[in-house]
Amino acid sequence: ASIYPDGFLPQIAPDVTDYALSAGMRWGLGDWDMDASIGFGANEMMFTIQNTLNRSLGPTSKTVFDAGGYDYDQLVFNISGVRGVEVAGLASPLNVAIGLEARRESYSITAGEPDSYRNGGARIPLGQPGCTGPTAAETAAGGCLAASGSQVFLGFSPSAVVDESREAVGAYIDLEANITDKLLASAAIRAEDYSDFGSNVSGKVAGRYDIADGFAIRTSYSTGFRAPSLQQQFFSGTATNFVAGRPFDIFTFPATNPIPTALGGKPLDSEESTNFSVGAVFQFERASLTIDTYRIEIDNRVVLSENLTSAAVRNYLISQGLPGGDGVRFFINGVDTVTKGVDVVFNYPMSFDDGGRLDLTATANFNETVVTRVPATPSLPTLPPQILFDRLNRLTFEQGTPKDKFAVSANWSKGDFGLTARATRYGQVLSPQNAPTVAAPDFLMSSKTLVDLEARYNFGERVKLAIGADNVFDVYPDPLPAGLNTTGATSFSNLSPFGRSGRFVYGRVTVGF
């Protein structure tokens, strides 16, 4: 109270540096058209936590902290070749494409200053905010040990520091040809090898049949593979999460850390998927219409566990030398989902005698996701069973994104001038709770429509200027009810499909050399 007599709202103020460089070349090699490229990209995020304090240091605490940060970089090399091969019996040359990719990824975490993560030992008196559910040991000590580090985002400690990397090599071959004048078929296979996750082979087959002029059907089937990212495998950190309207300091650990292991965590495995689609293409004199249906099955999805915040878990964290923490979470496998949907796209271009052109596009998407398997609740030797994937997570997958989305856009150009107008309607989204109540219910956000505008002008061939605004009419999602915003700091749900930042106005200059 001596530092912030009127209360405070901590702010996470990261400095982000992002850069990329790539180069490539094309050349001929006999009958092959060759293409090679190399690219490097990196992103660094260093955190400053301001308008805050380390409550465990008492009234001498600083109010601004260097909390450390993390960075990720990727180096990718690609080489590919394409050629046509005459094959007897085919209605077109067989198009053959082959390629190789080599990739190196690196991820590291940097520690913050000691005051951003250490615990100074100050206690919160029994019954005061932050000490309303003391453990037996805290009651005997006369108060709860205050949370460690800078409030809202605890600095990265030396124990969180990592410097990890991996390599991956992939190769593919793709074949495509007209079997007959009306039937186009293609097949592809890709093999990958990861330094940390072994090998995988995936493939795809697809076809298109022209039933009549302006009408065709198409279908495809493919398999997919994704190894857990380095971030999912090695991230450690602590942040304030709101659970049922109350702030909790939650530790996030790698699944292989002894604490998650004691709570049911296991080494992460890869995700696998199958994708099937069937569609139709209609071509009219000017307009075109495509309708595609799809079904995507993803097995063993990598997700964050629940925030485990029971008294038993907190006592366990204290026993492991982690005082002041309210709970823990970690990445887990074991969630299977099925997504079914329909995509519709309509295009209508128009050209005018004065040289102007207008392209009209309308799109619609309808989809549904169902969780078909969740991780089993583990039996633990020394702790009560912990539910790792509860109602909130399941409903977030199933109803946390719009089941329908519509968009209409108009793009006009004439000479060096151009205008774009777009309206997008997002369907309803549910923001669920694990244990909904009358005061803190599942919250259904209503449909919203956003409008974007942009104007462009080309100053010759090399300089282009654009000004525009996303969300011109400053639309926000429905505000959360008071029972879900007890601190006044979480006015909108994180599940809003278009964010919660309102209008965004921009200018852009593009210079070509």
JSON list of C-alpha atoms in Angstrom, two decimals, residues 229 231-235 252-256 260 265-268 302-305 329-333:
[
{"chain": "A", "resi": 229, "resn": "SER", "atom": "CA", "xyz": [7.96, -27.10, -31.49]},
{"chain": "A", "resi": 231, "resn": "GLN", "atom": "CA", "xyz": [8.99, -23.76, -27.55]},
{"chain": "A", "resi": 232, "resn": "GLN", "atom": "CA", "xyz": [6.45, -26.42, -26.56]},
{"chain": "A", "resi": 233, "resn": "GLN", "atom": "CA", "xyz": [9.24, -28.74, -25.46]},
{"chain": "A", "resi": 234, "resn": "PHE", "atom": "CA", "xyz": [11.42, -26.32, -23.50]},
{"chain": "A", "resi": 235, "resn": "PHE", "atom": "CA", "xyz": [9.50, -23.20, -22.40]},
{"chain": "A", "resi": 252, "resn": "THR", "atom": "CA", "xyz": [4.66, -23.33, -16.85]},
{"chain": "A", "resi": 253, "resn": "PHE", "atom": "CA", "xyz": [7.25, -26.10, -17.07]},
{"chain": "A", "resi": 254, "resn": "PRO", "atom": "CA", "xyz": [8.47, -28.46, -19.81]},
{"chain": "A", "resi": 255, "resn": "ALA", "atom": "CA", "xyz": [6.60, -31.77, -19.67]},
{"chain": "A", "resi": 256, "resn": "THR", "atom": "CA", "xyz": [9.84, -33.57, -18.77]},
{"chain": "A", "resi": 260, "resn": "PRO", "atom": "CA", "xyz": [4.92, -32.03, -14.35]},
{"chain": "A", "resi": 265, "resn": "GLY", "atom": "CA", "xyz": [3.22, -35.09, -17.57]},
{"chain": "A", "resi": 266, "resn": "LYS", "atom": "CA", "xyz": [4.96, -37.18, -20.24]},
{"chain": "A", "resi": 267, "resn": "PRO", "atom": "CA", "xyz": [7.49, -36.44, -23.01]},
{"chain": "A", "resi": 268, "resn": "LEU", "atom": "CA", "xyz": [5.70, -34.90, -25.97]},
{"chain": "A", "resi": 302, "resn": "VAL", "atom": "CA", "xyz": [-0.26, -30.76, -28.34]},
{"chain": "A", "resi": 303, "resn": "VAL", "atom": "CA", "xyz": [-2.15, -28.48, -25.94]},
{"chain": "A", "resi": 304, "resn": "LEU", "atom": "CA", "xyz": [-1.59, -26.77, -22.60]},
{"chain": "A", "resi": 305, "resn": "SER", "atom": "CA", "xyz": [-2.95, -28.63, -19.60]},
{"chain": "A", "resi": 329, "resn": "ARG", "atom": "CA", "xyz": [0.58, -26.15, -16.16]},
{"chain": "A", "resi": 330, "resn": "PHE", "atom": "CA", "xyz": [2.50, -27.89, -18.95]},
{"chain": "A", "resi": 331, "resn": "PHE", "atom": "CA", "xyz": [2.08, -29.06, -22.53]},
{"chain": "A", "resi": 332, "resn": "ILE", "atom": "CA", "xyz": [0.44, -32.45, -23.07]},
{"chain": "A", "resi": 333, "resn": "ASN", "atom": "CA", "xyz": [-0.55, -34.76, -25.93]}
]
